[in-house]
Coordinates of C-alpha atoms and ligand atoms in Angstrom, one line a residue:
M1 CA 85.3 87.0 49.5
E2 CA 85.7 85.1 52.9
T3 CA 88.8 83.1 53.3
R4 CA 87.5 79.2 54.3
I5 CA 89.4 76.8 52.3
Y6 CA 92.9 75.4 53.7
V7 CA 95.4 74.6 51.4
A8 CA 99.4 74.2 52.0
G9 CA 99.1 76.4 55.1
R10 CA 97.1 79.4 54.2
W11 CA 93.4 80.2 54.1
E12 CA 92.1 81.2 50.3
S13 CA 88.8 82.2 49.0
G14 CA 88.0 79.8 46.3
S15 CA 85.8 80.5 43.4
V16 CA 81.8 79.1 42.8
V17 CA 80.2 80.5 45.8
N18 CA 77.9 78.5 48.5
E19 CA 75.5 80.0 50.2
N20 CA 74.6 77.9 53.3
R21 CA 71.3 78.1 55.1
N22 CA 69.7 76.8 58.6
P23 CA 67.4 74.0 57.7
S24 CA 65.6 75.1 60.7
D25 CA 65.2 78.2 59.9
T26 CA 65.6 79.0 56.2
S27 CA 65.8 82.9 56.5
D28 CA 68.9 82.3 58.6
V29 CA 72.3 82.5 56.3
I30 CA 75.1 80.5 58.5
G31 CA 77.6 81.7 55.8
V32 CA 78.8 82.2 52.2
F33 CA 81.7 79.3 51.5
S34 CA 83.6 78.8 48.1
H35 CA 84.9 76.0 46.5
A36 CA 88.2 75.1 45.4
D37 CA 89.1 75.1 41.9
S38 CA 91.5 72.5 40.4
G39 CA 94.3 74.4 40.8
L40 CA 94.1 75.0 44.6
L41 CA 93.6 71.2 44.8
A42 CA 97.0 70.5 43.1
E43 CA 98.3 73.1 45.5
A44 CA 97.1 70.7 48.4
L45 CA 98.0 67.5 47.2
E46 CA 102.0 68.4 46.5
A47 CA 102.2 70.2 49.8
A48 CA 100.4 67.5 51.6
Q49 CA 103.0 65.0 50.0
Q50 CA 106.2 67.2 51.2
A51 CA 104.4 67.8 54.3
Q52 CA 103.8 64.3 55.0
K53 CA 107.3 63.6 55.5
K54 CA 108.6 66.2 57.8
W55 CA 105.5 65.0 59.8
W56 CA 106.2 61.3 60.0
A57 CA 110.1 62.9 60.7
A58 CA 109.0 65.2 63.4
G59 CA 108.3 61.5 65.4
I60 CA 105.3 60.4 68.2
Q61 CA 105.8 62.9 70.8
K62 CA 105.2 65.5 68.4
R63 CA 102.0 63.6 66.8
H64 CA 100.7 62.7 70.4
D65 CA 100.6 66.1 71.6
V66 CA 99.2 68.0 68.7
L67 CA 96.2 65.3 68.3
M68 CA 95.9 66.0 72.3
A69 CA 95.4 69.4 72.1
I70 CA 93.1 69.3 69.1
G71 CA 90.6 66.7 71.1
N72 CA 91.4 69.0 74.1
E73 CA 90.2 72.3 72.3
L74 CA 87.2 70.1 70.6
M75 CA 86.1 68.8 74.0
A76 CA 86.2 72.3 75.8
R77 CA 84.2 74.4 73.2
A78 CA 81.7 71.3 72.4
E79 CA 79.2 74.0 73.6
E80 CA 79.8 76.4 71.0
I81 CA 80.8 74.5 68.3
G82 CA 78.0 72.2 68.8
Q83 CA 75.5 74.9 68.4
L84 CA 77.0 75.6 65.2
V85 CA 76.2 71.8 63.9
S86 CA 72.9 72.2 65.3
R87 CA 72.1 75.1 63.3
E88 CA 74.1 73.6 60.1
E89 CA 72.6 70.1 60.1
G90 CA 69.8 70.4 62.2
K91 CA 70.5 67.9 65.0
P92 CA 69.2 69.0 68.8
L93 CA 71.4 70.9 70.5
A94 CA 72.2 68.1 72.6
E95 CA 73.4 66.1 69.9
G96 CA 75.1 68.8 68.2
K97 CA 77.3 69.0 71.5
G98 CA 77.2 65.5 72.0
E99 CA 79.0 64.6 68.4
V100 CA 81.8 67.7 69.4
Y101 CA 82.7 65.8 72.4
R102 CA 83.0 63.0 70.7
A103 CA 85.1 64.0 68.2
G104 CA 87.5 65.4 70.6
Q105 CA 87.8 62.0 71.8
F106 CA 88.4 60.4 68.7
F107 CA 91.8 63.3 69.1
T108 CA 92.7 61.9 72.5
Y109 CA 92.1 58.1 71.6
F110 CA 94.5 58.7 68.6
A111 CA 96.6 60.7 70.5
A112 CA 97.6 57.9 72.5
E113 CA 97.8 55.4 69.3
A114 CA 100.1 57.3 67.8
L115 CA 102.6 56.5 70.6
R116 CA 101.5 52.8 71.0
L117 CA 103.0 52.5 67.1
T118 CA 104.8 49.1 67.6
G119 CA 105.5 46.2 65.2
D120 CA 106.9 42.9 65.4
F121 CA 110.5 41.1 65.7
A122 CA 110.6 37.4 64.0
E123 CA 113.4 35.3 63.9
S124 CA 114.7 34.4 60.2
V125 CA 115.1 30.6 58.7
R126 CA 117.7 31.2 57.4
A127 CA 120.9 31.6 59.6
N128 CA 122.6 34.9 60.9
I129 CA 119.4 36.9 59.6
S130 CA 116.8 39.1 61.7
I131 CA 113.5 40.4 60.6
D132 CA 111.2 43.4 61.9
V133 CA 107.9 43.5 60.7
R134 CA 106.7 47.7 61.3
R135 CA 104.1 50.1 60.4
E136 CA 104.4 52.6 58.2
P137 CA 102.4 55.8 57.0
V138 CA 101.0 55.4 53.9
G139 CA 101.1 58.7 52.3
V140 CA 98.5 61.1 51.7
V141 CA 95.4 60.1 52.5
A142 CA 91.9 61.9 51.0
I143 CA 88.9 62.1 53.3
V144 CA 85.5 62.2 51.9
S145 CA 82.7 63.0 54.5
P146 CA 78.9 63.0 54.5
W147 CA 76.9 65.8 56.2
N148 CA 75.0 63.9 59.2
F149 CA 78.1 63.7 61.6
P150 CA 79.9 66.8 59.6
V151 CA 82.2 67.0 62.8
A152 CA 82.6 63.1 64.3
T153 CA 83.1 61.3 60.9
P154 CA 86.0 63.6 59.6
A155 CA 87.6 63.6 63.2
W156 CA 87.4 59.7 63.5
K157 CA 89.3 59.9 60.0
I158 CA 91.4 62.8 60.3
A159 CA 92.6 61.5 64.3
P160 CA 94.4 58.3 63.0
A161 CA 95.8 59.6 59.4
L162 CA 97.6 62.1 61.5
A163 CA 98.5 59.8 64.4
F164 CA 100.1 57.6 62.1
G165 CA 102.4 60.2 60.2
N166 CA 100.1 60.6 56.9
A167 CA 99.0 63.9 55.4
V168 CA 95.7 64.7 54.8
V169 CA 93.0 66.8 52.0
W170 CA 90.2 66.5 53.2
K171 CA 86.6 67.4 50.9
P172 CA 83.3 67.6 53.5
A173 CA 80.0 67.3 52.4
D174 CA 78.7 70.5 50.4
L175 CA 75.7 70.6 53.2
T176 CA 77.9 71.6 56.0
P177 CA 80.9 73.6 55.4
A178 CA 80.5 75.5 58.5
S179 CA 81.2 72.7 60.7
A180 CA 84.4 71.9 58.0
V181 CA 85.9 75.3 59.0
A182 CA 85.1 75.2 62.8
L183 CA 87.4 71.9 62.8
T184 CA 89.7 73.1 60.1
E185 CA 90.8 76.6 62.4
I186 CA 91.4 74.2 65.5
I187 CA 93.7 71.8 63.3
A188 CA 95.3 74.9 61.3
R189 CA 96.3 76.7 64.5
Q190 CA 98.5 73.8 65.3
D191 CA 102.2 73.2 65.0
I192 CA 102.0 71.2 62.0
P193 CA 103.9 71.4 58.6
A194 CA 102.2 73.4 55.8
G195 CA 100.0 71.3 53.9
L196 CA 99.8 68.5 56.8
F197 CA 96.3 69.4 56.6
N198 CA 94.4 70.9 54.2
L199 CA 90.4 71.5 53.6
V200 CA 89.1 71.5 50.0
M201 CA 85.3 72.4 49.6
G202 CA 83.5 71.5 46.3
S203 CA 80.8 69.7 45.0
G204 CA 81.1 65.7 45.3
S205 CA 80.6 65.1 41.3
K206 CA 84.0 67.7 40.7
L207 CA 85.9 68.2 43.3
G208 CA 85.4 65.2 45.1
R209 CA 86.1 63.1 41.8
A210 CA 89.2 65.3 41.0
L211 CA 90.6 64.4 44.5
V212 CA 89.8 60.7 44.5
S213 CA 91.4 60.4 41.1
N214 CA 94.3 61.8 41.8
K215 CA 97.9 59.7 41.6
A216 CA 99.0 61.5 44.7
V217 CA 96.4 59.9 47.1
S218 CA 97.2 56.9 48.5
A219 CA 94.4 55.8 50.3
I220 CA 90.8 56.9 50.6
S221 CA 88.8 57.0 53.3
F222 CA 85.0 58.1 52.5
T223 CA 81.7 57.8 54.0
G224 CA 78.1 58.5 52.3
S225 CA 76.4 56.5 50.3
V226 CA 76.2 53.6 48.1
P227 CA 76.1 54.5 44.5
V228 CA 79.2 57.1 45.7
G229 CA 81.3 54.7 47.1
R230 CA 81.0 52.4 43.8
D231 CA 82.0 55.6 41.9
I232 CA 84.9 56.1 43.9
A233 CA 86.0 52.8 43.6
S234 CA 86.1 52.5 40.7
L235 CA 88.1 55.7 40.3
A236 CA 90.9 55.2 42.9
I237 CA 91.5 51.6 41.6
Q238 CA 92.9 53.0 38.7
N239 CA 95.6 54.5 40.7
M240 CA 95.3 50.8 43.0
A241 CA 94.5 53.7 45.9
K242 CA 93.9 52.1 48.9
M243 CA 90.4 51.8 50.3
Q244 CA 88.3 52.0 53.1
M245 CA 84.7 53.4 52.7
E246 CA 80.9 52.9 54.7
M247 CA 78.3 53.4 53.3
G248 CA 74.5 53.1 53.8
S249 CA 72.2 50.8 55.4
K250 CA 69.1 49.2 56.1
N251 CA 69.5 48.3 59.7
P252 CA 67.0 45.6 61.6
L253 CA 65.8 45.6 65.2
V254 CA 63.9 42.3 66.2
V255 CA 61.6 42.7 69.2
M256 CA 60.9 39.8 70.9
D257 CA 57.9 38.3 72.5
D258 CA 59.7 38.1 75.6
A259 CA 61.3 41.5 75.5
D260 CA 60.6 44.6 78.7
M261 CA 57.9 46.6 75.9
N262 CA 58.8 49.8 78.0
L263 CA 62.3 49.2 76.9
A264 CA 61.7 48.1 73.0
I265 CA 59.5 51.1 72.5
D266 CA 62.4 53.6 73.9
V267 CA 65.1 52.0 72.2
A268 CA 62.9 51.6 69.0
V269 CA 62.5 55.3 69.0
Q270 CA 65.8 56.3 69.7
A271 CA 67.1 53.9 66.9
A272 CA 64.6 55.1 64.4
F273 CA 64.2 58.8 65.0
G274 CA 67.3 60.3 66.8
G275 CA 69.3 62.2 64.0
T276 CA 65.7 62.8 62.3
G277 CA 66.8 59.4 60.9
Q278 CA 69.6 60.6 59.6
K279 CA 72.3 58.2 61.0
C280 CA 73.6 55.2 58.9
T281 CA 72.9 52.8 61.7
A282 CA 69.4 54.3 62.2
A283 CA 67.1 51.3 62.7
S284 CA 64.7 51.2 59.9
R285 CA 63.2 47.8 59.9
I286 CA 61.6 46.9 63.3
I287 CA 60.8 43.1 62.9
V288 CA 58.5 42.4 65.7
H289 CA 56.9 38.8 67.3
K290 CA 53.8 38.3 65.9
A291 CA 52.8 37.4 69.6
V292 CA 53.4 41.2 70.6
H293 CA 53.1 42.8 67.3
D294 CA 49.8 44.9 68.0
E295 CA 50.9 45.8 71.2
F296 CA 54.3 47.0 70.0
V297 CA 52.8 49.1 66.8
E298 CA 50.6 50.6 69.1
K299 CA 52.8 51.7 71.9
F300 CA 55.4 52.8 69.2
A301 CA 53.5 55.0 67.0
N302 CA 51.8 56.4 70.3
A303 CA 55.7 57.0 71.5
A304 CA 56.2 58.4 67.8
R305 CA 53.4 61.0 67.7
A306 CA 54.2 62.4 71.3
L307 CA 57.9 63.6 69.6
T308 CA 58.5 67.1 69.7
V309 CA 59.3 68.3 66.4
G310 CA 61.5 71.4 66.2
H311 CA 63.8 74.2 65.3
A312 CA 67.5 72.4 66.2
L313 CA 68.2 75.1 69.0
D314 CA 65.0 75.0 71.0
S315 CA 65.2 73.3 74.0
T316 CA 62.2 71.3 73.7
T317 CA 63.0 69.6 70.6
Q318 CA 63.5 66.0 70.6
I319 CA 63.5 65.6 66.5
G320 CA 65.2 68.6 64.6
P321 CA 63.9 69.0 60.8
V322 CA 65.6 67.2 57.9
V323 CA 68.9 68.4 56.3
S324 CA 67.4 69.6 52.9
A325 CA 64.5 70.9 50.8
S326 CA 65.7 67.9 48.2
Q327 CA 65.8 65.5 51.6
L328 CA 62.0 66.3 52.4
K329 CA 61.1 65.9 48.9
Q330 CA 62.5 62.6 48.7
N331 CA 61.3 61.3 52.2
L332 CA 57.4 62.1 51.1
E333 CA 58.2 60.1 47.9
Y334 CA 59.1 57.2 50.1
I335 CA 55.8 57.7 51.9
A336 CA 53.5 57.9 48.7
L337 CA 56.1 54.9 47.6
G338 CA 54.8 52.7 50.7
K339 CA 51.3 53.4 50.7
S340 CA 51.3 52.2 47.1
E341 CA 53.1 49.3 48.1
G342 CA 50.1 48.3 50.4
A343 CA 52.0 49.7 53.8
E344 CA 49.7 50.9 56.1
L345 CA 50.8 54.5 57.2
I346 CA 50.4 54.4 61.1
C347 CA 51.0 57.8 62.2
G348 CA 53.2 61.0 60.7
G349 CA 54.9 60.9 57.4
E350 CA 53.5 64.9 56.5
A351 CA 55.4 68.0 56.4
L352 CA 54.9 70.1 59.0
E353 CA 54.7 74.0 59.8
R354 CA 56.5 75.7 62.9
Q355 CA 56.7 79.4 63.6
T356 CA 60.0 79.4 61.1
K357 CA 60.6 78.2 57.3
G358 CA 62.3 74.9 57.7
Y359 CA 62.1 71.0 56.6
F360 CA 60.3 69.6 59.1
M361 CA 58.5 66.1 59.2
A362 CA 56.5 64.2 61.3
P363 CA 58.3 61.3 62.3
A364 CA 56.8 58.3 60.3
V365 CA 55.4 54.7 61.3
F366 CA 54.5 52.2 58.3
A367 CA 52.9 48.7 59.8
G368 CA 52.0 45.9 57.5
T369 CA 54.8 45.9 55.8
R370 CA 56.8 43.2 53.9
N371 CA 60.6 43.0 53.8
S372 CA 60.5 42.7 50.0
M373 CA 58.5 46.2 49.6
R374 CA 60.9 48.9 48.0
I375 CA 60.5 50.8 52.0
N376 CA 62.2 48.1 53.7
Q377 CA 65.2 47.5 51.0
E378 CA 66.3 51.1 50.1
E379 CA 67.8 53.3 52.2
M380 CA 65.4 56.4 53.0
F381 CA 67.5 58.3 55.6
A382 CA 64.4 60.1 57.1
P383 CA 62.6 59.7 60.4
I384 CA 60.4 56.8 58.6
S385 CA 60.3 53.2 59.8
C386 CA 58.6 50.3 58.9
V387 CA 57.4 47.5 61.2
I388 CA 57.4 43.9 59.6
M389 CA 55.6 40.8 61.5
A390 CA 57.3 38.1 62.1
D391 CA 55.8 34.1 63.2
S392 CA 59.0 33.1 65.3
Y393 CA 63.0 33.9 65.8
T394 CA 63.7 32.0 62.7
E395 CA 62.0 33.8 60.6
A396 CA 62.7 37.3 62.3
L397 CA 66.4 36.6 61.6
H398 CA 66.1 35.7 58.3
I399 CA 64.2 38.8 57.7
A400 CA 67.2 40.9 59.6
N401 CA 69.3 39.4 56.9
D402 CA 67.6 39.5 54.5
T403 CA 69.2 42.8 53.0
E404 CA 72.0 43.6 50.5
F405 CA 73.4 45.9 53.8
G406 CA 75.0 44.7 57.0
L407 CA 75.9 47.5 59.3
T408 CA 73.7 47.4 62.6
A409 CA 71.8 44.6 63.9
G410 CA 69.4 45.1 67.1
I411 CA 67.6 42.2 69.0
M412 CA 65.4 42.9 72.2
T413 CA 64.8 39.8 74.2
N414 CA 65.7 38.6 77.5
R415 CA 66.3 35.0 76.7
L416 CA 70.2 34.7 76.7
S417 CA 70.0 31.4 74.4
I418 CA 68.3 33.9 71.6
A419 CA 70.6 37.0 72.9
N420 CA 73.5 34.4 71.5
H421 CA 72.0 32.9 68.4
F422 CA 71.1 36.8 67.2
R423 CA 74.7 38.0 68.3
A424 CA 76.8 35.2 66.6
N425 CA 74.2 34.7 63.4
S426 CA 73.1 38.8 62.6
R427 CA 75.1 39.3 58.7
S428 CA 76.3 42.8 60.3
G429 CA 79.4 44.4 61.6
C430 CA 78.0 45.9 64.5
V431 CA 75.1 43.6 66.8
M432 CA 73.1 45.0 69.6
V433 CA 71.4 43.9 72.4
N434 CA 69.1 45.4 74.0
L435 CA 70.4 48.7 72.7
P436 CA 69.8 50.9 70.0
T437 CA 71.5 50.1 66.5
A438 CA 72.5 53.7 66.8
G439 CA 75.3 54.3 69.3
T440 CA 78.8 53.1 69.0
D441 CA 81.9 53.8 71.2
Y442 CA 84.7 55.0 70.1
H443 CA 87.9 52.8 71.3
V444 CA 86.4 50.0 69.2
P445 CA 85.6 49.1 65.3
F446 CA 82.9 50.6 63.5
G447 CA 81.8 49.5 60.6
G448 CA 79.8 46.6 58.5
R449 CA 79.6 43.8 55.8
A450 CA 77.9 43.5 52.1
A451 CA 77.2 46.8 50.8
S452 CA 77.8 48.5 53.8
S453 CA 81.7 48.2 53.5
Y454 CA 84.3 48.0 51.8
G455 CA 88.1 47.8 53.4
P456 CA 89.7 47.7 56.9
R457 CA 87.7 48.8 59.7
E458 CA 87.7 52.3 60.9
Q459 CA 87.9 53.5 64.7
G460 CA 90.3 51.6 67.7
T461 CA 93.6 49.6 67.2
Y462 CA 91.8 48.4 63.8
A463 CA 92.4 51.7 62.2
A464 CA 96.2 50.8 61.7
E465 CA 95.3 48.7 59.0
F466 CA 94.2 51.1 56.8
Y467 CA 96.1 54.0 57.7
T468 CA 99.6 52.6 57.9
T469 CA 101.2 50.2 55.7
V470 CA 103.9 47.1 56.7
K471 CA 107.0 47.0 55.8
T472 CA 108.9 43.5 56.3
S473 CA 112.6 44.3 56.6
Y474 CA 115.5 41.8 56.6
V475 CA 119.4 42.5 57.7
A476 CA 122.0 40.2 57.2
N477 CA 123.6 40.2 60.8
G478 CA 127.4 39.7 59.7
S479 CA 129.7 38.7 61.9
P480 CA 131.4 41.0 64.7
E481 CA 134.9 40.1 64.0
Ligands
NAP501 P1 76.3 61.1 50.0 O1 75.7 61.7 48.5 O2 77.3 59.7 49.1 O3 77.8 61.8 50.1 C1 79.2 61.5 50.4 C2 80.1 62.6 50.5 O4 80.5 62.1 48.9 C3 80.0 63.9 50.2 O5 81.4 64.7 50.4 C4 79.4 63.9 48.6 O6 79.9 65.4 48.2 C5 81.0 63.3 47.9 N1 80.3 62.9 47.0 C6 79.3 62.8 45.5 N2 79.4 62.4 45.2 C7 80.9 62.0 44.8 C8 81.5 61.4 43.8 N3 80.8 60.8 42.7 N4 83.0 61.6 43.7 C9 83.6 61.7 45.0 N5 82.7 62.4 46.0 C10 81.6 62.1 46.3 O7 76.1 61.3 50.7 P2 75.6 61.8 51.8 O8 74.1 62.2 51.1 O9 76.0 62.8 52.2 O10 75.4 61.6 53.2 C11 74.2 60.2 53.6 C12 74.8 58.7 53.2 O11 76.0 59.1 54.0 C13 74.1 57.6 53.9 O12 74.1 56.8 52.5 C14 74.3 57.2 54.7 O13 74.0 55.8 55.3 C15 76.0 57.4 54.6 N6 76.3 57.4 55.5 C16 76.9 56.3 56.4 C17 77.9 56.2 57.2 C18 78.8 54.6 57.8 O14 79.3 55.3 58.2 N7 78.3 53.8 57.3 C19 77.8 57.4 58.4 C20 77.0 58.3 58.0 C21 76.6 58.5 56.7 P3 78.8 66.9 48.3 O15 78.2 66.9 49.5 O16 79.1 67.7 47.7 O17 77.8 65.8 47.2
MG502 MG1 74.1 63.2 48.7

């Protein structure tokens, strides 16, 4: 068996076998990957605890240099690794390459952040005492990541974890093991203590749960669905582990009566169908002012029909397959549910046949939907977009905020007063004006509110909040005599 699990500085073969196939062409086997058992997990955690101390002692220049090397290699190999991501996950090649390049930028950004680990000095309220407030690593960080950004999401967690002196045990999604191995190979080749970085593959329900319940784990960074987030939180609280969780959403995009219609269509198409709609930041509820509603629905549906759905590695493809057979089945069930709830399916929503056998689906637009419908309340993670008509801006804002989630929200308008009101009153973690709800920068915080997020923000300088712990240190100054 091939060796694809990386534990305590060694590649290991593991046990249960997971055959990984291309969602654009199910006859294409990307590789056979194995699962780590509880023995390998225990070894990873033990090695991580030892290695973390050495890594912290190695100092900021070393940490900077290692992260910079990882980032530069990812950027230089974005084309090659991007192909693998597209083959494995199903996103079009341009998106696969873009993702890997972005992953590199997370590492180079946090390479520099490693050098900026500063603290505070304070005078004491007592005589002859001085105080400093410093940041220290939290220890061993468990990272549990989803399949939809199989390189970028782990990168924005691994980079700050290592930059601030922590060790990492990473469990990637079972659907995207090849991307996980590609990233791990780059990290494993660096001059780092054995055990500082570990890749343990396995199912979420077994290995994922075992990892997040282990006492050796001081902090858990998770991206995935809300139910899994809840399960992880209930396990992790037993050990009082620190938690950072980024979960699902049901992001609104409001289209106002004064919006530039062509731009609104472009933005809605990108936000709803980019990445086959499988983005936590996707716009799945399009809330349109009644004055432009009919025009918008017609043009939006025409644009959705015009999208080329096909093999992710075909250069003409705009929308790749969905990730798996079970995802496709669930998407088609949501189409049936929407119809049964009384929504009008304007276009798409059916499985498509292409030259290769894959999980292709025509991007769907529902109109005549109400916000209370399940298709507007539940995250579908699919190329399915629902249009909701609003009588006024006030009603549109109310609908936008009427959700259990709160990751991103967008508005299309040319009125400054409305744009600013929406920026101030949208109950979301990221808000966009005249831009898609998906697509964020790497140097500023990312995260949501309500059921979409829990714990400190990811990315930018805010990442230090989660990946470090603060120590307040007092010293009596004594007397020089
Ligand atoms: P998921 O089912 O929640 O799985 C995420 C990760 O958790 C996978 O590695 C999974 O392993 C693991 N896992 C599953 N059950 C577990 C358990 N009980 N204990 C510990 N780990 C467990 O999500 P997904 O299907 O991979 O991805 C889609 C979801 O991710 C969507 O809800 C989407 O909104 C969310 N997402 C959020 C963001 C964000 O930043 N807010 C970004 C991207 C995606 P297996 O793969 O082996 O099941
Ligand atoms: Mg899942």
